[in-house]
Short mmCIF file of C-alpha atoms in Angstrom, two decimals:
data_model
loop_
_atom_site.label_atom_id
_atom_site.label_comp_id
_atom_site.label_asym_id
_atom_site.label_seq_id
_atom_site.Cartn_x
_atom_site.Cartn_y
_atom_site.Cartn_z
CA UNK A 1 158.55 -21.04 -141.84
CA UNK A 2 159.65 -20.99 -138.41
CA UNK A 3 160.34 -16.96 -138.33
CA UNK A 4 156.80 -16.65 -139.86
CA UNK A 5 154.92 -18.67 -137.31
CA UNK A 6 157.22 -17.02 -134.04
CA UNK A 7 156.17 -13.15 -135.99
CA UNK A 8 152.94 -14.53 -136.42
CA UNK A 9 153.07 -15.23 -132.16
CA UNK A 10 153.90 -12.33 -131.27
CA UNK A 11 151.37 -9.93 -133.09
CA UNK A 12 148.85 -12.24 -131.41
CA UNK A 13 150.25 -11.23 -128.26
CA UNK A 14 150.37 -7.95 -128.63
CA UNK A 15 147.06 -7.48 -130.13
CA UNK A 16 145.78 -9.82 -127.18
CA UNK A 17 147.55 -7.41 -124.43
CA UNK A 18 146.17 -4.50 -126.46
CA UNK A 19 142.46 -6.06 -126.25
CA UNK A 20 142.64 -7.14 -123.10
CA UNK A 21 143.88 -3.33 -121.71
CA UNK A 22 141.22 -1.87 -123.73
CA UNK A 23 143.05 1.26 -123.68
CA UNK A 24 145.49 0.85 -126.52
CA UNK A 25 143.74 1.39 -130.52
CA UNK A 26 145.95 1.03 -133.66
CA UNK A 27 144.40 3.06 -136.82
CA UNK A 28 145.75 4.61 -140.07
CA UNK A 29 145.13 5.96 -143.39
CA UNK A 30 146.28 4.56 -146.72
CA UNK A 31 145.87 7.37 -149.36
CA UNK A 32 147.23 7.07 -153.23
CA UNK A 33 146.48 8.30 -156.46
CA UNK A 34 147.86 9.72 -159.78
CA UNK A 35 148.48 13.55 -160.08
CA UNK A 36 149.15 15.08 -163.45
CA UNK A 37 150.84 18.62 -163.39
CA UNK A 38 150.45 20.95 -166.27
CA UNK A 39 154.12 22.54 -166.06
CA UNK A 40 157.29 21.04 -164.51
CA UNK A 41 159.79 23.29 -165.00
CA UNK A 42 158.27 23.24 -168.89
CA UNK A 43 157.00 19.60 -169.14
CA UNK A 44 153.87 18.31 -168.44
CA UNK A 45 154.06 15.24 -165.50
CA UNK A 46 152.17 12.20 -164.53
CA UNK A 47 152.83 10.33 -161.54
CA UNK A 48 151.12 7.77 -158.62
CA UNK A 49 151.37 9.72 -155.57
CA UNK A 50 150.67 8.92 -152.08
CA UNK A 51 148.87 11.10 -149.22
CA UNK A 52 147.88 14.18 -150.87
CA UNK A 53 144.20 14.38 -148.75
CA UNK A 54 145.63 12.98 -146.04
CA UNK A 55 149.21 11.47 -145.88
CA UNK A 56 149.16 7.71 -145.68
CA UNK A 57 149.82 6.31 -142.07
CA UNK A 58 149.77 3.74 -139.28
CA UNK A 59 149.21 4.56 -135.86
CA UNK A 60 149.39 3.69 -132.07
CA UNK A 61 147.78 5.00 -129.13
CA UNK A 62 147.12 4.38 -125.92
CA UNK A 63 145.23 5.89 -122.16
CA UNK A 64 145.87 4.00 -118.63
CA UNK A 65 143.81 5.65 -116.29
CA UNK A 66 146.05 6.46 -112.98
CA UNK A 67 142.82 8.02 -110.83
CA UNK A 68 142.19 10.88 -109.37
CA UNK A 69 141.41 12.14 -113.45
CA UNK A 70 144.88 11.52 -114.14
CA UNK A 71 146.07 9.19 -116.99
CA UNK A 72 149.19 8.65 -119.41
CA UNK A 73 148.68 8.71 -122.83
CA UNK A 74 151.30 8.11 -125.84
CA UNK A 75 150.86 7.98 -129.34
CA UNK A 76 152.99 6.89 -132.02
CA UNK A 77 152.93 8.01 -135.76
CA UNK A 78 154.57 6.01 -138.82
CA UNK A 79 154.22 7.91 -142.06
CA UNK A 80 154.66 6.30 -145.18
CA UNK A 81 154.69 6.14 -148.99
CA UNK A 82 151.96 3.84 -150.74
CA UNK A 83 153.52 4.23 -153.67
CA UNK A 84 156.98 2.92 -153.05
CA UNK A 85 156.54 1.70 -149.38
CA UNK A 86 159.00 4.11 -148.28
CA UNK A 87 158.83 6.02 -144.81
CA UNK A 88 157.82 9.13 -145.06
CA UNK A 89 159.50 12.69 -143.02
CA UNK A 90 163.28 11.52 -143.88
CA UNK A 91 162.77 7.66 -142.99
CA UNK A 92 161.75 8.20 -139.29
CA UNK A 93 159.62 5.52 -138.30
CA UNK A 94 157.61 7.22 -136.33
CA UNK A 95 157.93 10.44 -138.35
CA UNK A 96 154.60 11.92 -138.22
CA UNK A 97 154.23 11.25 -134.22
CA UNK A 98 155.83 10.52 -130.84
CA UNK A 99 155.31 11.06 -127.43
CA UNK A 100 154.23 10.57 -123.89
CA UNK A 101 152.60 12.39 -121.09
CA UNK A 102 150.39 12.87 -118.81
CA UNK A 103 146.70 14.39 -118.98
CA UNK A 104 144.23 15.58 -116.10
CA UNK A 105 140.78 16.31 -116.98
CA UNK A 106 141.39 19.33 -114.28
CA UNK A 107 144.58 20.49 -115.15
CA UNK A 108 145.16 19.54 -118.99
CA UNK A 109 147.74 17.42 -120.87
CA UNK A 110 151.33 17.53 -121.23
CA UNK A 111 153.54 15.76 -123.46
CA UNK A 112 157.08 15.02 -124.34
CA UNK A 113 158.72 14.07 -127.72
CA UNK A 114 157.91 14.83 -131.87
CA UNK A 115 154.05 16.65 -131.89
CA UNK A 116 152.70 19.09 -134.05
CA UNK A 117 153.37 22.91 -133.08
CA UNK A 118 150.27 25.36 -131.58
CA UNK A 119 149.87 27.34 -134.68
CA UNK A 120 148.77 24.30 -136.66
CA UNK A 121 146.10 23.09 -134.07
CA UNK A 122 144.43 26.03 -133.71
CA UNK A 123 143.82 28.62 -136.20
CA UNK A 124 145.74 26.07 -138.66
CA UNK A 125 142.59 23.85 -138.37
CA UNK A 126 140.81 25.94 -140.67
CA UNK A 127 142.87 26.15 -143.48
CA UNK A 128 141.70 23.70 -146.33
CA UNK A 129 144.84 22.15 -146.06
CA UNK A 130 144.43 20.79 -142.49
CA UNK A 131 140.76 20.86 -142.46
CA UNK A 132 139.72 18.85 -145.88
CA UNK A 133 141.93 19.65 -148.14
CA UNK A 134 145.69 18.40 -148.11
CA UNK A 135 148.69 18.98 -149.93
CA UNK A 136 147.49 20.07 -152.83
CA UNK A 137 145.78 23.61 -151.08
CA UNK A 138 148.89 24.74 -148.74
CA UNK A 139 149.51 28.03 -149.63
CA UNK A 140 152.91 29.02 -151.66
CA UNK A 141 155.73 27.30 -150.33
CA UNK A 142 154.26 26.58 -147.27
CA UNK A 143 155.25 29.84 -145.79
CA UNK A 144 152.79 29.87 -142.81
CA UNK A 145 153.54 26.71 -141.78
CA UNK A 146 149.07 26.44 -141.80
CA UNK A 147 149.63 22.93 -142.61
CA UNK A 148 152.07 23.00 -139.28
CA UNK A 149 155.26 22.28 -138.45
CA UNK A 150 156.50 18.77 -136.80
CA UNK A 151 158.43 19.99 -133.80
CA UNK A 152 160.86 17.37 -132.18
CA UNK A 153 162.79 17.49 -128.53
CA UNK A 154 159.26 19.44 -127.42
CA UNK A 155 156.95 19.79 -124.76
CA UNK A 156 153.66 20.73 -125.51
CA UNK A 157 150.64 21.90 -122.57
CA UNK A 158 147.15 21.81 -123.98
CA UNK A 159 144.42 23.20 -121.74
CA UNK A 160 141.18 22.05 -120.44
CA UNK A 161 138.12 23.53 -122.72
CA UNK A 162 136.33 26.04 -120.25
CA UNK A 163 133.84 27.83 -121.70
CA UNK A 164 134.25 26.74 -125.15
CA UNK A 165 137.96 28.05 -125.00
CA UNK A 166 141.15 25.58 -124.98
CA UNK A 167 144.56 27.36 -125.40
CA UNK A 168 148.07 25.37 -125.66
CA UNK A 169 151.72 25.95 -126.59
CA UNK A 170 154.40 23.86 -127.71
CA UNK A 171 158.51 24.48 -127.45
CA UNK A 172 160.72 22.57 -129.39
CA UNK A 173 164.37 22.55 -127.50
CA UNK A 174 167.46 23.44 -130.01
CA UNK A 175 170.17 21.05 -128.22
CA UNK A 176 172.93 22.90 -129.85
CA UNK A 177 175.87 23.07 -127.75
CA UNK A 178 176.39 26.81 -126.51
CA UNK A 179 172.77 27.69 -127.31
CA UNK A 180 169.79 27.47 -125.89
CA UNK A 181 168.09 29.06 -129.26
CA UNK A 182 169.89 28.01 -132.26
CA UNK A 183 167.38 25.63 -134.10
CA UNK A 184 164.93 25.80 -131.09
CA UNK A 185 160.77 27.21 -131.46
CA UNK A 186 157.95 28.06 -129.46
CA UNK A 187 154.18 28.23 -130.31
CA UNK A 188 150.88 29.55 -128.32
CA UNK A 189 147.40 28.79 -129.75
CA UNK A 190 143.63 29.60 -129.00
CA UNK A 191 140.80 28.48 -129.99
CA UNK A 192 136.65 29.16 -129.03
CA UNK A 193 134.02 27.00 -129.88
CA UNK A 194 130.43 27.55 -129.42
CA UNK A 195 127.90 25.41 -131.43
CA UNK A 196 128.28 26.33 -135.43
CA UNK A 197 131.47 29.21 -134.17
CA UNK A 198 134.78 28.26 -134.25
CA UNK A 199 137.20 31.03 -133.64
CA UNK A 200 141.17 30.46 -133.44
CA UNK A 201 144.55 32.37 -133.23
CA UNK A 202 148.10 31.30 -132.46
CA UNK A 203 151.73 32.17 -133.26
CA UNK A 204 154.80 30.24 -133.78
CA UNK A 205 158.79 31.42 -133.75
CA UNK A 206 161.32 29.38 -135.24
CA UNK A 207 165.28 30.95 -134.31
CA UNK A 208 167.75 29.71 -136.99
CA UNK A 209 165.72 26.46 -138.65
CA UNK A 210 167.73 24.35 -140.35
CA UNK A 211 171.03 25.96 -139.46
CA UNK A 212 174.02 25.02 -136.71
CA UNK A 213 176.33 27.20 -135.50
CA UNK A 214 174.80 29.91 -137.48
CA UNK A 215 175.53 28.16 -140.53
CA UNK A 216 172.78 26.66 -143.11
CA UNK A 217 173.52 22.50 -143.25
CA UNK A 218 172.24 19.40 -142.94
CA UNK A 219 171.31 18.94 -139.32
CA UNK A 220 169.01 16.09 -137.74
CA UNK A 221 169.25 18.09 -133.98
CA UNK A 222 166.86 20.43 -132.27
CA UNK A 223 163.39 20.85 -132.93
CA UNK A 224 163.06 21.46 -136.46
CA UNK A 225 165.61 18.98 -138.54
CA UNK A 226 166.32 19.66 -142.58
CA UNK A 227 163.37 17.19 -143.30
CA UNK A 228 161.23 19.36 -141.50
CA UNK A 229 162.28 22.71 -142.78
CA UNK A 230 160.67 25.38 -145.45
CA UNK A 231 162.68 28.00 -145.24
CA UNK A 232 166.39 28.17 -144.20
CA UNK A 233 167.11 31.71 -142.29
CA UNK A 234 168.00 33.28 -138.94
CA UNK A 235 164.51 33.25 -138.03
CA UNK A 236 160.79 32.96 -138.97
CA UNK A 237 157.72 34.35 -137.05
CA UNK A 238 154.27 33.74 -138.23
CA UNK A 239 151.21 34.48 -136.51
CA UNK A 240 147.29 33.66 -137.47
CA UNK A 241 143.65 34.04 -136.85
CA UNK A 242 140.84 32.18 -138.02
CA UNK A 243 137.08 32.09 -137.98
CA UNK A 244 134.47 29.23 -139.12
CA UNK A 245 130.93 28.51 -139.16
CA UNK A 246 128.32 25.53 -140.09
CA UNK A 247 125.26 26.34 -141.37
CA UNK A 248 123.41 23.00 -142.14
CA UNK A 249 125.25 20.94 -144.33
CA UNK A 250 127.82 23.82 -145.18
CA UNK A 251 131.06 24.73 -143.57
CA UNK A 252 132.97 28.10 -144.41
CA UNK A 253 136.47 29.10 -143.09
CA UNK A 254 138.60 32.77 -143.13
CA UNK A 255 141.42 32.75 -142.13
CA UNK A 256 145.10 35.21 -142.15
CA UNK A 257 148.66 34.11 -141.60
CA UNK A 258 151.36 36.76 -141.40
CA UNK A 259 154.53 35.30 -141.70
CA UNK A 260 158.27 37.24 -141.57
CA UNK A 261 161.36 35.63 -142.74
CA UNK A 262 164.73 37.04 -141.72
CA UNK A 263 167.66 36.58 -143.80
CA UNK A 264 166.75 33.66 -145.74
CA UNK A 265 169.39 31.28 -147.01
CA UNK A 266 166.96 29.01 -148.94
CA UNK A 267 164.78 26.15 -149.39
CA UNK A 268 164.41 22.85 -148.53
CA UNK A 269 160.66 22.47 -150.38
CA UNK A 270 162.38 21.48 -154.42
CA UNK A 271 163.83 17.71 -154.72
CA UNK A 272 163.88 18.56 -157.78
CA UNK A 273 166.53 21.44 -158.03
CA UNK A 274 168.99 20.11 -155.30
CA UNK A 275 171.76 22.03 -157.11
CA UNK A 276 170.11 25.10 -156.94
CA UNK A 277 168.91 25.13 -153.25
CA UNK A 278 169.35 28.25 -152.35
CA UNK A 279 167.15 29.77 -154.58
CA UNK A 280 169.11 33.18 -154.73
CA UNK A 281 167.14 33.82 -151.53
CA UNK A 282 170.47 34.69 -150.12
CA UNK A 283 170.33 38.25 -151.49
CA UNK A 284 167.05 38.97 -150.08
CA UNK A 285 167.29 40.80 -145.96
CA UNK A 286 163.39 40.19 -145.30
CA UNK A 287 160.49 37.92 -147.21
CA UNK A 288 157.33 38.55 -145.81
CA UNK A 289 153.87 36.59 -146.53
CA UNK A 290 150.29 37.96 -146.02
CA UNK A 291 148.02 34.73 -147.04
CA UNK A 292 144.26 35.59 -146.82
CA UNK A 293 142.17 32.42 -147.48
CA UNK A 294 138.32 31.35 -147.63
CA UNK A 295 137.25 27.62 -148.04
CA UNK A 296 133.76 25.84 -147.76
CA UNK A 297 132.76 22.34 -147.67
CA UNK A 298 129.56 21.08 -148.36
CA UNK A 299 127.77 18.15 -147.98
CA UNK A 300 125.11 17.64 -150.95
CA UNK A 301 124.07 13.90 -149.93
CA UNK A 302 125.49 11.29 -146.99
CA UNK A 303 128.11 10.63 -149.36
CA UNK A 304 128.80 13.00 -151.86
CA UNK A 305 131.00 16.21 -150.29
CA UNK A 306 131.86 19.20 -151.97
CA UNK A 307 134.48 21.56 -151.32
CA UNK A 308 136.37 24.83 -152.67
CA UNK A 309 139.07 27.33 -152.09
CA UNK A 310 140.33 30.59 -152.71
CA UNK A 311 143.61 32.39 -151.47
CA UNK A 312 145.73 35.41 -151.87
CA UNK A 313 148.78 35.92 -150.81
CA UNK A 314 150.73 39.28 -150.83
CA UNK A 315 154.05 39.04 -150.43
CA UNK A 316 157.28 41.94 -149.67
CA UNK A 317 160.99 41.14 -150.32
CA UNK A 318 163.96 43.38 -149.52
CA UNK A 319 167.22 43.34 -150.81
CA UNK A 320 170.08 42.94 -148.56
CA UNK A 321 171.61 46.11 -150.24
CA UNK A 322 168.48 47.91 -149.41
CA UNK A 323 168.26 49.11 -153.19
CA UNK A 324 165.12 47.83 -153.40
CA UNK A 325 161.51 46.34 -152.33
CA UNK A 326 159.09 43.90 -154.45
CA UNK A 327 155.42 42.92 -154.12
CA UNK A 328 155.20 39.66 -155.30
CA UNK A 329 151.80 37.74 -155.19
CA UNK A 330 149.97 34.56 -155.95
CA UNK A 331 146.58 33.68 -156.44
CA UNK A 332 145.48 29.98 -155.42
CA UNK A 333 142.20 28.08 -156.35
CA UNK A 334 141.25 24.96 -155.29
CA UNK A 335 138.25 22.50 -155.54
CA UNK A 336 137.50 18.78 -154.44
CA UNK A 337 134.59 16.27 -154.93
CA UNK A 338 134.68 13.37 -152.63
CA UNK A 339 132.53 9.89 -153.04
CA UNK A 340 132.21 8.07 -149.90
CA UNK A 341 131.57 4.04 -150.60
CA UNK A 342 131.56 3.40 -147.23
CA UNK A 343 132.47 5.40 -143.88
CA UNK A 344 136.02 4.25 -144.49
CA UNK A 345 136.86 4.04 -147.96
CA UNK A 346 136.20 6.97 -150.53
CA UNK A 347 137.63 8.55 -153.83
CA UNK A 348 138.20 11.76 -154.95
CA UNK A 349 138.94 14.32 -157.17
CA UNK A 350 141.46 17.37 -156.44
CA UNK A 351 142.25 20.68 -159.04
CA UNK A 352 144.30 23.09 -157.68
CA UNK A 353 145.87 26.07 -159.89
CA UNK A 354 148.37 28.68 -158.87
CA UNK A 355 149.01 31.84 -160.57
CA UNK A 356 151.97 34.33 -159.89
CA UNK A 357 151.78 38.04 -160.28
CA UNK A 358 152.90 41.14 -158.65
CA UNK A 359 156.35 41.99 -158.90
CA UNK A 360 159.72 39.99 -159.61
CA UNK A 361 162.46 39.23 -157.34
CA UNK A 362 164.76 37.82 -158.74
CA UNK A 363 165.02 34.80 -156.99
CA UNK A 364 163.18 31.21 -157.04
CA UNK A 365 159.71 32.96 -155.90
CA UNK A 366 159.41 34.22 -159.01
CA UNK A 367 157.69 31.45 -160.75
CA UNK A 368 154.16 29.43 -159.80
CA UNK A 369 154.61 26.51 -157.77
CA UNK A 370 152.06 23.95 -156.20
CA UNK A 371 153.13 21.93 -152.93
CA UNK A 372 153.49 18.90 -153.25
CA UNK A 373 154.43 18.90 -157.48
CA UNK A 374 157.82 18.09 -157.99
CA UNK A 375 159.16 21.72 -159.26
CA UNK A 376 158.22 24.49 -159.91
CA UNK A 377 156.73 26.04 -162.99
CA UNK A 378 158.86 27.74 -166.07
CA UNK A 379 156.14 30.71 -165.73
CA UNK A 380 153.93 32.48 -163.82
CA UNK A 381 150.94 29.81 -163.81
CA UNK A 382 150.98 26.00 -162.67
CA UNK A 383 148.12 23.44 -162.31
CA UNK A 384 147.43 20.08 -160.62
CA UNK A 385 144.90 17.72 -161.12
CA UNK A 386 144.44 14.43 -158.66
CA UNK A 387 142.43 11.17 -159.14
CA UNK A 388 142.83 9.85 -155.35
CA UNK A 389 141.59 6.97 -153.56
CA UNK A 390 141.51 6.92 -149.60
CA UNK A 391 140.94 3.96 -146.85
CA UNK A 392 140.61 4.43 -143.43
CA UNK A 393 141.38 1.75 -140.19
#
């Protein structure tokens, strides 16, 4: 009873110190629901699953105004599993977020520690996956990163808006003895807003991710660890643009993400086939991504929203041997109604379906595959339906 009563103590404290500053706000998102998949590797799958809309959280952040427009500002992340009441992004506790800096309202913000790359603020914003949609909507195997990487050991500059236009960049240090780049990334974004026009572009390049030494294993150094990690490879560029505009109630987003993957050693996106992670990717020189996407969101009554997707993705692999090239290419839909009981609890529906075409490779691309299922399909086609419920604090 004691411990209870002295924990008890000090969370009055600290939300007393908190209150008092006025400058420090804790918030978060608790998100679960069940997903059933039509195609698991053959099987049909029903599970409770937790932040697919938005991945559950808790959060703290805080501003102490220094004068002169100067403040410090930090903000710390904790992701986490609903459904078991695991931490989520490899049991970091604050795996989503963490850093510190310093922001001027004349010469913009800088800050130190695990933040989300440039690509994903910027024209990343407009995919449905950061924008409404989730998990469910990232395109195949999250090759563009749209949904954005996590980058830790990184400093990241965002601008003041002038003229509707804020640009910002982000480098995550590799801390690999020897090397400067092994494991290490850097990221520029841009973005112009005026009234209903949003326009964004940005690039990101990732040298060696998820590799040491020049050797694929299980590292938790530099700025992208093994938790982090897509694809395993000597390096990974991806660049994008994007473009959106409201008309009344309506929102509609295009966007393009080229992404080029250098001698790929595999993937870290399947729990499910841990034995197989390479994916036979290692015979492949070059994978290369062209994801063209349009989404829309609508909102039909105060609390009754709307939204769809639609994107294709064209993709190129080359044989080490240089014997031969394949076009491989998936088509994704997606749609989503959302209920809103309150302005911080709703429910939802989700569909997303995948179909693969194009060409084989030989190699784990070659069959559907939905982020955020547990496996891929056994064929070309795999689909996902969600039941969700969402509460916001």
């Amino acid at each position: 009873m004691k411990k209870y009563m002295v924990a008890a103590g000090l969370f009055s404290a600290v939300a007393s110190v908190a209150h008092a500053q006025s400058n420090v706000s804790i918030y978060g998102i608790v998100d679960a629901g069940i997903n059933y998949t039509n195609n698991v590797g053959g099987k049909k799958l029903t599970q409770l699953q937790s932040g697919y809309a938005n991945g559950s959280r808790i959060g703290f952040k805080g501003k102490e105004d220094l004068g002169s427009g100067l403040s410090a500002v930090f903000q710390l992340e904790n992701g986490f599993l609903v459904d078991s009441g695991r931490a989520g992004q490899g049991g970091r506790l604050f795996g989503r977020m963490a850093f510190v800096g310093l922001s001027s309202t004349s010469a913009g913000t800088l800050t130190m520690g695990r933040q989300v790359d440039a690509l994903g603020d910027y024209p990343g914003d407009l995919t449905a996956n950061n924008s409404w949609g989730g998990t469910l909507f990232t395109h195949p195997f999250d090759n563009d990163t749209s949904s954005s990487f996590t980058l830790e050991n990184s400093f990241k500059y965002t601008s003041p808006t002038v003229h509707g236009i804020t640009v910002g960049s982000a480098i995550g240090m590799g801390e690999q003895t020897g090397s400067f780049a092994q494991n290490s990334t850097y990221s520029m974004g841009i973005r112009y807003k005026n009234g209903p026009l949003t326009l964004a572009g940005g690039f990101i390049s990732l040298n060696h991710p998820g590799m040491k030494n020049g050797l694929p294993v299980a590292i938790d150094t530099g700025s992208i660890s093994n938790a982090d990690v897509n694809f395993v490879s000597d390096q990974q560029k991806t660049m994008g643009v994007g473009a959106g505009y409201v008309v009344g109630a309506a929102t509609i987003n295009v966007t393009y993400f080229h992404t080029k993957i250098n001698h790929p050693f595999g993937m870290q996106s399947f729990p499910g086939q841990a034995e197989n992670v390479d994916f036979y990717l290692r015979k492949l020189s070059t994978i290369e991504f062209n994801n063209l996407e349009i989404n829309t969101l609508y909102r039909l009554t105060p609390t009754l929203t709307l939204a769809g997707m639609y994107a294709y993705t064209q993709g190129r692999a080359k044989l080490a041997d240089g014997s031969a090239n394949m076009k491989p290419a998936w088509h994704m839909l997606g749609a989503m109604i959302d209920y809103a009981f309150s302005k911080r609890t709703d429910v939802y529906t989700q569909i997303a379906y995948q179909r693969r075409a194009g060409q084989r490779t030989g190699t784990g691309l070659d069959n559907a595959h939905i982020a955020g299922t547990q496996n891929t399909s056994s064929g070309s086609e795999q689909g996902v339906i969600r039941l969700g419920l969402r509460h916001r604090f």
